[in-house]
CSV table of C-alpha atoms and ligand atoms in Angstrom, one decimal:
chain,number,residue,atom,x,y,z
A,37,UNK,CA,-39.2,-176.5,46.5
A,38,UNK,CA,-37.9,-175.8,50.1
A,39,UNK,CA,-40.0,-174.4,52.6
A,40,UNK,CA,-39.3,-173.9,56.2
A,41,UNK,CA,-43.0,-173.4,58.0
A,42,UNK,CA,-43.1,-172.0,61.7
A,43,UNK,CA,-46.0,-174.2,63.2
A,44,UNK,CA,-47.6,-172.2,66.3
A,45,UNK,CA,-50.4,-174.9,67.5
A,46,UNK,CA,-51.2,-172.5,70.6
A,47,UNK,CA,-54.2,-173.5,72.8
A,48,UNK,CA,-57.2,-175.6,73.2
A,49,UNK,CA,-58.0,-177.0,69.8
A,50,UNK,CA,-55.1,-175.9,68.3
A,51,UNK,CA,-52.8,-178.7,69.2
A,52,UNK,CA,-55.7,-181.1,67.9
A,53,UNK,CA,-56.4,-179.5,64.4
A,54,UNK,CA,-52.5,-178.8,63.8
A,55,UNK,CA,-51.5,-182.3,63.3
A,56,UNK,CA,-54.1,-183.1,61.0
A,57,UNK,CA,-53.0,-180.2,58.3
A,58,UNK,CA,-49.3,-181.1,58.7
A,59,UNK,CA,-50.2,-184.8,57.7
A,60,UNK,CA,-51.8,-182.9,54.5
A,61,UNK,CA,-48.7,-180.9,54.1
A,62,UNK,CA,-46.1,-184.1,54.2
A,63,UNK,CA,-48.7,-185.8,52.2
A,64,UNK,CA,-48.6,-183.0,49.4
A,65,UNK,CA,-44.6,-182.8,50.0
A,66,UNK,CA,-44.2,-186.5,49.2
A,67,UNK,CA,-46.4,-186.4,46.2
A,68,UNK,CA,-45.2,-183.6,44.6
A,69,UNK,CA,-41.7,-183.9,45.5
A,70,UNK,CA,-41.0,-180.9,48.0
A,71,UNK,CA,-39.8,-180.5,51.1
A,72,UNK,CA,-41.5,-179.1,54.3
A,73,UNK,CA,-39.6,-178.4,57.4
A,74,UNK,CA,-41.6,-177.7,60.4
A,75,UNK,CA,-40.9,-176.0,63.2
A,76,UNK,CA,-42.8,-175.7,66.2
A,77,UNK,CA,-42.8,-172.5,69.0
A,78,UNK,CA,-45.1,-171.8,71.7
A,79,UNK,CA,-47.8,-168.9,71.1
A,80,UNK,CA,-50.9,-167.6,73.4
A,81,UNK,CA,-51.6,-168.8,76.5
A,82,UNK,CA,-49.2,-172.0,76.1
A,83,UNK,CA,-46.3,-169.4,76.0
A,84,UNK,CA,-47.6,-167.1,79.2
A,85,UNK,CA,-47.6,-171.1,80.8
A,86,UNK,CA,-43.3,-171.1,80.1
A,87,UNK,CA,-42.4,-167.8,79.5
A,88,UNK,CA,-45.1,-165.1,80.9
A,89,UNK,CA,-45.3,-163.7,77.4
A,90,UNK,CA,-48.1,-164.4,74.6
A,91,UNK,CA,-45.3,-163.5,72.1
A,92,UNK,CA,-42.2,-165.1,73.3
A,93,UNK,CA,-39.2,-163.5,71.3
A,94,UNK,CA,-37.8,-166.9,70.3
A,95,UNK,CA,-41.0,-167.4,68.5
A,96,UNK,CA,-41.1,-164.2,67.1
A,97,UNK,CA,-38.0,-164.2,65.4
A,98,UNK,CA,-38.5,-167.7,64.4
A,99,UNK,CA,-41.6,-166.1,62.4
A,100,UNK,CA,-39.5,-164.1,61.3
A,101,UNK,CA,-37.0,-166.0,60.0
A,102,UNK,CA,-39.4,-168.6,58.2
A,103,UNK,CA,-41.2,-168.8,55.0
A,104,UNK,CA,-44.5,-168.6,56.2
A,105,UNK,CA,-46.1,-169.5,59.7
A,106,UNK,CA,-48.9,-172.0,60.2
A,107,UNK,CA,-51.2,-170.8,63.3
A,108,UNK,CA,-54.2,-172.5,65.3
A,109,UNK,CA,-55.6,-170.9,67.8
A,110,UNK,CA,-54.9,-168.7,71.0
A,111,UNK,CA,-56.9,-168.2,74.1
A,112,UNK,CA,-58.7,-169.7,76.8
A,113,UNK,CA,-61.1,-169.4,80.4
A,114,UNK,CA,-57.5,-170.0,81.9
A,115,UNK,CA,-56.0,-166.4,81.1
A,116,UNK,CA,-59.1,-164.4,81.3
A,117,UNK,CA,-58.2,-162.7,84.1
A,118,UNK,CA,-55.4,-161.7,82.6
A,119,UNK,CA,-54.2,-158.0,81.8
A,120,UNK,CA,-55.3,-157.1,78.3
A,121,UNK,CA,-51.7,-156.5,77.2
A,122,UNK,CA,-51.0,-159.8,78.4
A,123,UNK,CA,-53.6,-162.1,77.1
A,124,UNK,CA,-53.2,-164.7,74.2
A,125,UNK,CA,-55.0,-162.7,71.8
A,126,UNK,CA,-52.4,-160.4,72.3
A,127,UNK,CA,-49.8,-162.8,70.4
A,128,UNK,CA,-51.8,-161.9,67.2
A,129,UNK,CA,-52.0,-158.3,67.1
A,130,UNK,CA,-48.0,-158.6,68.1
A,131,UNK,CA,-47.4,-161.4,65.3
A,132,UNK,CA,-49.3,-158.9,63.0
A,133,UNK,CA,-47.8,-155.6,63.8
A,134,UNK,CA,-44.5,-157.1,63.9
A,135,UNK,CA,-44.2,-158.7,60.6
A,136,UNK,CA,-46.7,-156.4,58.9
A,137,UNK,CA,-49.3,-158.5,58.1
A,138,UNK,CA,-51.8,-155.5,56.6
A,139,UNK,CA,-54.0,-157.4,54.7
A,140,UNK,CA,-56.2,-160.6,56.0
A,141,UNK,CA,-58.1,-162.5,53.6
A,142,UNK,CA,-60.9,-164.8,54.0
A,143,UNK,CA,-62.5,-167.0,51.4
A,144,UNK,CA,-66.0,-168.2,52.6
A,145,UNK,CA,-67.3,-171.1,50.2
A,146,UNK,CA,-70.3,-173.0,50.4
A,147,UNK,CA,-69.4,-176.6,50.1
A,148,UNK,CA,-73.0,-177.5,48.1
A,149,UNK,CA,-73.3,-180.8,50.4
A,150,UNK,CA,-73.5,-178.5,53.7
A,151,UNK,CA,-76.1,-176.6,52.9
A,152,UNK,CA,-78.5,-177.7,55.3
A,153,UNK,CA,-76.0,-177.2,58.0
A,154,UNK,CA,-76.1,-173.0,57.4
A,155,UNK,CA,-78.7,-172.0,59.7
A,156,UNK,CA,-79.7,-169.7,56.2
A,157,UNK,CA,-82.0,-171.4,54.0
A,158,UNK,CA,-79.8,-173.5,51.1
A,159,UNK,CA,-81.6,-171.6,48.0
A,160,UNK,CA,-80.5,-168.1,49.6
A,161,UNK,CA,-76.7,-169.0,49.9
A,162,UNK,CA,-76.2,-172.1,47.2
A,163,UNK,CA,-72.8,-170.8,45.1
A,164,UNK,CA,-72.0,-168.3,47.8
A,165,UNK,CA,-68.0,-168.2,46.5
A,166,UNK,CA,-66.3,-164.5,48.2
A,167,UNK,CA,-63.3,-163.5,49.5
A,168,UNK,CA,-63.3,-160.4,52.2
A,169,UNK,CA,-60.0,-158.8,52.3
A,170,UNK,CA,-60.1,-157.2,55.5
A,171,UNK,CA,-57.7,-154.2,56.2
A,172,UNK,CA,-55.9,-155.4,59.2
A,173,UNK,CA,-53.6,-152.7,60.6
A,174,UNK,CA,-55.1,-149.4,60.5
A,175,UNK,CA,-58.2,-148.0,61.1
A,176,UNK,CA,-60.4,-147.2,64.0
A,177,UNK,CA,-58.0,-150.1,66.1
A,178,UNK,CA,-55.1,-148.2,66.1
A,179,UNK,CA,-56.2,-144.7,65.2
A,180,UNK,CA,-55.2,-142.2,68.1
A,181,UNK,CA,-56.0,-140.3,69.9
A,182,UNK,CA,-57.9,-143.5,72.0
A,183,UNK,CA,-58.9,-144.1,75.7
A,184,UNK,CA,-60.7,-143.7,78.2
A,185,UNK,CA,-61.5,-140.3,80.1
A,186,UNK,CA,-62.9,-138.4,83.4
A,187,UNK,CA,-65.0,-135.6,82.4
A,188,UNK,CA,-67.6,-133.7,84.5
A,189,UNK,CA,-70.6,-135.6,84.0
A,190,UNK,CA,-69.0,-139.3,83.8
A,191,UNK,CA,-66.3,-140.7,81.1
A,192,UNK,CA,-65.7,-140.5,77.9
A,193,UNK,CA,-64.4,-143.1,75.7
A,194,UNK,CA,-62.6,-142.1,72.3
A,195,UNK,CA,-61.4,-144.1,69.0
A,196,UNK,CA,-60.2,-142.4,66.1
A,197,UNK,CA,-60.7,-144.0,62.3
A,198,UNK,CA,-57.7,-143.3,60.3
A,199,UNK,CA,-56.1,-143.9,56.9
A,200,UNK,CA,-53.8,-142.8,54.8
A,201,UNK,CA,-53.3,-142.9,50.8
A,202,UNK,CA,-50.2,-145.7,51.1
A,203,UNK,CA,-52.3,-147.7,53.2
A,204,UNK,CA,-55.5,-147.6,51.3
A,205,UNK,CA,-53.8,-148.3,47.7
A,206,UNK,CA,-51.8,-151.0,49.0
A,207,UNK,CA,-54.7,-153.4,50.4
A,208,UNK,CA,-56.9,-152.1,47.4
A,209,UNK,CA,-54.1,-153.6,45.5
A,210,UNK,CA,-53.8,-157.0,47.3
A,211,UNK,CA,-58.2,-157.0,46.4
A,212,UNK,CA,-57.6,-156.5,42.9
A,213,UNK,CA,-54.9,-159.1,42.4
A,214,UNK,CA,-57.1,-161.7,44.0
A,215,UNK,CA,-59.7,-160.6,41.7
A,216,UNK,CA,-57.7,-161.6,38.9
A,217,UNK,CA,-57.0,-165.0,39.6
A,218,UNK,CA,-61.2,-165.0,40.8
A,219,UNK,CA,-64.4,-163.6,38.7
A,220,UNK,CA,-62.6,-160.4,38.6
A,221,UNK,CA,-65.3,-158.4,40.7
A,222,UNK,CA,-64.3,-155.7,43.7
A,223,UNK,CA,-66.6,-154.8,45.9
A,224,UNK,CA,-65.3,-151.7,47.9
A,225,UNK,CA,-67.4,-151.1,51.0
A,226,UNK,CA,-67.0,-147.9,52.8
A,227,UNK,CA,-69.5,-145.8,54.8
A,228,UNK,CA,-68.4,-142.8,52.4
A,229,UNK,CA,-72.2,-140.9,53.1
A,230,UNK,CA,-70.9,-140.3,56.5
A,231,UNK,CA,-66.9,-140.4,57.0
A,232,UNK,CA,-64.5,-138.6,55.9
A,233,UNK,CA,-61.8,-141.7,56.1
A,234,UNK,CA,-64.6,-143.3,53.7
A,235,UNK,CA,-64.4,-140.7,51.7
A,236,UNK,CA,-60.8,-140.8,51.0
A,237,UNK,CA,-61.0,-144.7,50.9
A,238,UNK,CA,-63.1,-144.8,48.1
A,239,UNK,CA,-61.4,-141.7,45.7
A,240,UNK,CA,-57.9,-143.8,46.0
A,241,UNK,CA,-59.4,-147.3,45.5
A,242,UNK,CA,-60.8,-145.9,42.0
A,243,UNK,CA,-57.5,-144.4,41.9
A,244,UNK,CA,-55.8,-147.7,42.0
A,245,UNK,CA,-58.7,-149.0,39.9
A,246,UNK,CA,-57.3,-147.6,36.8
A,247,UNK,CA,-54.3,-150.0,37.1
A,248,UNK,CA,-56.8,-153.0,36.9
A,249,UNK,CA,-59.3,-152.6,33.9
A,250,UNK,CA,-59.9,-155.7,34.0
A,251,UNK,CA,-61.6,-155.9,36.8
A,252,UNK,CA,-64.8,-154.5,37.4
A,253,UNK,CA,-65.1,-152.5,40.6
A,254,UNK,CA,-68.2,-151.3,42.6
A,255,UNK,CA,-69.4,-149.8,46.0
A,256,UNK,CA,-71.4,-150.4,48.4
A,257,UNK,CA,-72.2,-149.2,52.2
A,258,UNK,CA,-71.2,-151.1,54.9
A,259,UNK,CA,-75.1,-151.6,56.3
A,260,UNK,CA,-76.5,-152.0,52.6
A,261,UNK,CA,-73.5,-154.6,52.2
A,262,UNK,CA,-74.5,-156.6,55.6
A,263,UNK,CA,-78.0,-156.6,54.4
A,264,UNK,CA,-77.0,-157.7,50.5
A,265,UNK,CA,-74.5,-160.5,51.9
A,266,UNK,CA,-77.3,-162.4,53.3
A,267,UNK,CA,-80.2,-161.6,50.7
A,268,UNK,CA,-77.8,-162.5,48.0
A,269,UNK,CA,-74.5,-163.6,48.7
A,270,UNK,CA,-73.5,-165.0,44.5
A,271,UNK,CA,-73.2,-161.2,43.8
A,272,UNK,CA,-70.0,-161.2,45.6
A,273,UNK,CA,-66.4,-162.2,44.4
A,274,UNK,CA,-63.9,-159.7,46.0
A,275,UNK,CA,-64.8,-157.4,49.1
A,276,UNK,CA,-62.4,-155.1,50.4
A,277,UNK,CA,-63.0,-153.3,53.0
A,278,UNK,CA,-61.6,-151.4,56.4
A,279,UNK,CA,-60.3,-153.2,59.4
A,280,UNK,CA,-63.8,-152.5,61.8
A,281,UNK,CA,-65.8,-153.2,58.6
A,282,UNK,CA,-64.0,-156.3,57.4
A,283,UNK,CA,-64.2,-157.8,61.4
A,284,UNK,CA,-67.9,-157.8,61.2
A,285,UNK,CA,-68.7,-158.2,57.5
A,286,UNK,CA,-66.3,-161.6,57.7
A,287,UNK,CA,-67.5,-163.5,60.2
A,288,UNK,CA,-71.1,-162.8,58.5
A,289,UNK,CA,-70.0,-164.2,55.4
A,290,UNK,CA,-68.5,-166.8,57.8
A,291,UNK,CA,-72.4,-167.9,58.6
A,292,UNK,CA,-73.5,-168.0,55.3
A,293,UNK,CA,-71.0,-171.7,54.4
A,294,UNK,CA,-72.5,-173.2,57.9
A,295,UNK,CA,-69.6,-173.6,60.1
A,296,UNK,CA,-66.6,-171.5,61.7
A,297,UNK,CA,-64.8,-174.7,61.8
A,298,UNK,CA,-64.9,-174.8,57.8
A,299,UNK,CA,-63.4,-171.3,57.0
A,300,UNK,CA,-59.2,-170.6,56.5
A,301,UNK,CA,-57.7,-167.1,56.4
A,302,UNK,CA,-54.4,-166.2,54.9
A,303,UNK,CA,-52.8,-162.6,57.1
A,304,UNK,CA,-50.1,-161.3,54.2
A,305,UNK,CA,-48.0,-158.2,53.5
A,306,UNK,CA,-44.5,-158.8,53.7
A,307,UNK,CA,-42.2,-161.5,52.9
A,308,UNK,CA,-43.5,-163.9,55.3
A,309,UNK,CA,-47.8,-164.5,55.3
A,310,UNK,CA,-49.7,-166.1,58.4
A,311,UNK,CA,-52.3,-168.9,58.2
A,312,UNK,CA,-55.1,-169.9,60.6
A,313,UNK,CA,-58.2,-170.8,60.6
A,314,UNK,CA,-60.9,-168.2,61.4
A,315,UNK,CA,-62.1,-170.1,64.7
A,316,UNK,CA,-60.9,-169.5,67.9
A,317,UNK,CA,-59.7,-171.9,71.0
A,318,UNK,CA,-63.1,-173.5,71.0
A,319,UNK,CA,-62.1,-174.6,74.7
A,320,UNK,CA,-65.8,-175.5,75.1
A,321,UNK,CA,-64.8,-178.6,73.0
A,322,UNK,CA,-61.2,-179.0,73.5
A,323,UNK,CA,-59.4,-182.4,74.1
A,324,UNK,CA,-62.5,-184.7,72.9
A,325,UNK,CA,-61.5,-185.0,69.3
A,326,UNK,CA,-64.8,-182.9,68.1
A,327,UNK,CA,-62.8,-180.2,66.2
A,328,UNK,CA,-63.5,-179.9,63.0
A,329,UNK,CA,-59.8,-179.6,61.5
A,330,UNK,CA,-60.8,-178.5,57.7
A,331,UNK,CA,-60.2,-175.0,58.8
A,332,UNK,CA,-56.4,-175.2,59.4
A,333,UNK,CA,-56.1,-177.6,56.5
A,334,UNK,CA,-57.8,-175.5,54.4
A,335,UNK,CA,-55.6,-172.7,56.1
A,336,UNK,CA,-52.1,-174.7,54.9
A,337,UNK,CA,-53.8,-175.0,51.4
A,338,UNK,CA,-54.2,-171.1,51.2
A,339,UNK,CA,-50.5,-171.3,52.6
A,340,UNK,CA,-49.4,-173.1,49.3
A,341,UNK,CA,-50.4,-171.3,47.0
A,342,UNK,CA,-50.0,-167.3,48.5
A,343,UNK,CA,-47.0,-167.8,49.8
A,344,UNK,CA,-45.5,-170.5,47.6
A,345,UNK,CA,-47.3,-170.1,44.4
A,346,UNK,CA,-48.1,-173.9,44.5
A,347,UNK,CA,-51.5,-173.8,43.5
A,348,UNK,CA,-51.9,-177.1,41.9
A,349,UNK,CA,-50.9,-178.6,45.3
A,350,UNK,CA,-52.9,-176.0,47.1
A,351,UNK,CA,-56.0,-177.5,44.5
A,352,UNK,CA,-55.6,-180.8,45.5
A,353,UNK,CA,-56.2,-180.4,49.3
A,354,UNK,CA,-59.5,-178.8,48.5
A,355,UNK,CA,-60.0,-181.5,46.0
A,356,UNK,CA,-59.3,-184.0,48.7
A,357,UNK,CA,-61.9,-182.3,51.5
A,358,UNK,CA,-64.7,-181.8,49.2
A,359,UNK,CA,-64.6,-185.4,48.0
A,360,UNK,CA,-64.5,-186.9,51.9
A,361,UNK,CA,-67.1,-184.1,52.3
A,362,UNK,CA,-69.1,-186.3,49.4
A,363,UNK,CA,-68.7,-189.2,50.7
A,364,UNK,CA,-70.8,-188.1,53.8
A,365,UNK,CA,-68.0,-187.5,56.5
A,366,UNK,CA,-68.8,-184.8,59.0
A,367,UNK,CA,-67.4,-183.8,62.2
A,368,UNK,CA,-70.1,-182.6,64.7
A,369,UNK,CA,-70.1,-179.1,63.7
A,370,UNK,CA,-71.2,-179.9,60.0
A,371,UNK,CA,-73.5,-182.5,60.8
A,372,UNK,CA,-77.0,-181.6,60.0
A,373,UNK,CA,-79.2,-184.7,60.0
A,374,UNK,CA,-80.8,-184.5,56.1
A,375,UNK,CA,-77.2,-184.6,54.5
A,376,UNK,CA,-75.0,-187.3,57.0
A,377,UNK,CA,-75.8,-190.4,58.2
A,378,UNK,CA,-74.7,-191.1,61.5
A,379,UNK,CA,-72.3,-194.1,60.8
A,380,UNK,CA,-70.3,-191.2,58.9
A,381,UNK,CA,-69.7,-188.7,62.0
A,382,UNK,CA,-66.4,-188.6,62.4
A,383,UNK,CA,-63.6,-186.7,64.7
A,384,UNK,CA,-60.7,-184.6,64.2
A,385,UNK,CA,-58.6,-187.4,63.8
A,386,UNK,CA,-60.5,-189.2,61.8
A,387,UNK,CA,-61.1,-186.3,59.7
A,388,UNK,CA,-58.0,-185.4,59.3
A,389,UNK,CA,-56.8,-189.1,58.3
A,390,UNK,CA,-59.5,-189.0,55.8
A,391,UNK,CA,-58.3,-185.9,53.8
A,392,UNK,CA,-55.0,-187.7,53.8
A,393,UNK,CA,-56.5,-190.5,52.5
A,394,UNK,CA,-58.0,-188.8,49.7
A,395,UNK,CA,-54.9,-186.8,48.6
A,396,UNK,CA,-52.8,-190.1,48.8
A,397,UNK,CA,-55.3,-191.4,45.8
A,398,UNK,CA,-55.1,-188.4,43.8
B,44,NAD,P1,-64.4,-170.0,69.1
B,44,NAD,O1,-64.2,-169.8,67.6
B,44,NAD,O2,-63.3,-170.6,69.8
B,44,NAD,O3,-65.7,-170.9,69.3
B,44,NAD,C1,-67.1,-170.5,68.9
B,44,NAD,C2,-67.9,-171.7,68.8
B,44,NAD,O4,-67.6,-172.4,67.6
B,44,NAD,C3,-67.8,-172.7,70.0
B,44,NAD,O5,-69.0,-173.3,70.2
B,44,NAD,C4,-66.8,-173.7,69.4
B,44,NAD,O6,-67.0,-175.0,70.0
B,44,NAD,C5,-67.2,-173.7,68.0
B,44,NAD,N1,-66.0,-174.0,67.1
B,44,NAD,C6,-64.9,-173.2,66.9
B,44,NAD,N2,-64.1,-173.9,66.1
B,44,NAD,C7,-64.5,-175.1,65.9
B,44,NAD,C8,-64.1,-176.2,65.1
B,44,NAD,N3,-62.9,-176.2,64.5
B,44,NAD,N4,-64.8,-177.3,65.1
B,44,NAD,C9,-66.0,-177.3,65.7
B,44,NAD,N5,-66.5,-176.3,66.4
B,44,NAD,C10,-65.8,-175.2,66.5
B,44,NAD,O7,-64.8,-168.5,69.7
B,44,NAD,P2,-65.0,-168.1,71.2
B,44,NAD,O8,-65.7,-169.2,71.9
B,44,NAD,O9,-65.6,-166.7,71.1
B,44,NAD,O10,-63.5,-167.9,71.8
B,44,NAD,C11,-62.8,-168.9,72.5
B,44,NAD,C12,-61.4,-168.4,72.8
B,44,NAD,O11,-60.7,-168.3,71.5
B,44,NAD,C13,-61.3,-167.1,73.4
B,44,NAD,O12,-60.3,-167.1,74.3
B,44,NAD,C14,-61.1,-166.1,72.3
B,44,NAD,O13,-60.5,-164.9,72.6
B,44,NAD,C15,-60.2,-167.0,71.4
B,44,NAD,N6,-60.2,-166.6,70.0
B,44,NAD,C16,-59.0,-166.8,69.3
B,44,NAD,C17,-59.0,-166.6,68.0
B,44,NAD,C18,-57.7,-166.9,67.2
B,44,NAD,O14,-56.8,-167.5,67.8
B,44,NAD,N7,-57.5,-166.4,66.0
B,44,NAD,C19,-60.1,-166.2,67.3
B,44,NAD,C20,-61.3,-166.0,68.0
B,44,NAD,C21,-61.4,-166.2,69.3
């Protein structure tokens, strides 16, 4: 097949880990006879350097125009300052809003070799295999009325949860198709004992329910599901959930496989889905080659097979990092000293190669 793929690197470690999951892309291309083309734009605060703007247009509409759109990471201490309307982050809620991107999905998997690296202890969070789908364009983040007011005695500061029937059946749907190619288990987690918008959640997502009876589907609220998630994190396939919920709940379930710099996330909705890893900038560590880059390679994986229905290829990148993972390679991040010996730390670069290395002998 032919795929053109927008490649936003963006800032601090983004330009590091980028290169290492294209490699993995031209590797997979070359074995499996397809053919890549990558195209790369400015995004964060690498654009507001040339253009002023987190979300140039030209990159916008080269989103726009490709097949899917491979992202690293934005932000940095160098923009702070900056307005918020302005900032780098900005570029994601505009790539979001502009191409629809309403449901974000994020896999967290404990690779069994880094469980001493979880700060969790490895009997609690051994099998941990879920996917939050995280409702990513509603809710209390866009609900209005919003702001910030004078009142008599001080401010007042106002957010408004909000959802509608369309927008709750439509990323109940995208949980239920992932179920079915998973353990076919939904989780729907609301706060239903105390908000309205919960209630309405959960009466359409056993609405939509009855369109899957395959798949079994269950409740839970959000601070019984933020307790359950690290008592007992196997119970969990699916988990679908609000955009406020879903922020936290997924970067718990983020903790429980060790690292940030481990986890992928897949943004879809409309034609064209968005990629990236789950970290951020990471300027702390930019520059010296300590990224761990499995997250964005992970991320093009997830990339193959949502937007391009190439699973088998998609199978063999996570084939290809969980045997370098066996062999003992860890970058820094992963690194705990039971499970790697320290002739087998490793870099981004070195990282990357490896993965490369590993899907050239499959
Ligand atoms: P962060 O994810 O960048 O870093 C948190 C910690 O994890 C740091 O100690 C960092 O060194 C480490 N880390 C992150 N990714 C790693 C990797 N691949 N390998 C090894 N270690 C890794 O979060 P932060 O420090 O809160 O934010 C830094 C900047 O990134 C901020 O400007 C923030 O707004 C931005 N940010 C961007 C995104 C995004 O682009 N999607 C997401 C979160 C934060």
């Amino acid at each position: 097949m032919k795929a053109r793929i927008a490649v936003l690197p963006g800032d601090g470690i983004g330009p590091e880990v980028m290169p290492q999951a294209l490699q993995a892309l031209e590797t997979i291309a070359k074995q499996f006879g397809h053919s890549f083309t990558f195209t790369h734009a400015d995004v964060g605060g690498a654009a507001i350097d040339k253009t002023g703007r987190p979300l140039p247009d030209e990159t916008l509409k080269l989103a726009r125009e490709s097949d899917a759109i491979l992202l690293g990471a934005v932000g940095g201490y160098k923009w702070e300052g900056l307005a918020y309307d302005v900032r780098p982050e900005r570029a994601l809620l505009g790539l979001r809003e502009q191409l629809g991107l309403f449901a974000n999905l994020r896999p967290a998997k404990l690779y069994p070799m880094l469980a001493d690296a979880s700060t969790l202890k490895a009997e609690v969070i051994t099998g941990t295999d879920l996917l939050v789908v995280r409702e990513l364009t509603g809710g209390i983040y866009f609900g209005k009325p919003k702001g910030i007011e004078k009142t008599a005695d001080g401010e007042r500061g106002v957010n408004t949860e909000v959802y509608t029937t369309p927008e709750i059946v439509r990323i109940a749907k995208v949980a239920f198709e992932a179920a079915r190619k998973r353990r076919k288990k939904v989780m729907s987690v609301d706060k239903a004992n105390v908000l309205e918008s919960s209630e309405l959640w959960r009466r359409v997502v056993i609405g939509v329910a009855k369109d899957y009876p395959d798949v079994e589907l269950s409740h839970l609220y959000v601070d019984n599901c933020a307790m359950q998630l690290i008592r007992n994190p196997r119970q969990f396939d699916v988990l679908v959930t609000t955009n406020l919920f879903g922020d936290i709940l997924s970067d718990e379930a983020a903790m429980l496989t060790g690292s940030i710099g481990m986890l992928p996330s897949a943004s879809i909705g409309s034609t064209v889905g968005m990629y990236e890893p789950i970290h951020g900038s990471a300027p702390d560590i930019a520059g010296k080659d300590l990224a761990n880059p499995i997250a964005t390679i992970a991320s093009a994986a997830m990339m193959l097979s949502y937007s391009f229905n190439l699973d088998k290829e998609a199978a063999a990148i996570d084939r290809a990092i969980l045997r370098v993972l066996e062999q003992g390679y860890r970058t820094k991040d992963i690194a705990s000293s039971k499970t790697s010996p320290p002739e087998r730390m490793v870099g981004t670069k070195e990282m990357g190669r490896l993965i490369c290395q590993e899907l050239g002998k499959a």
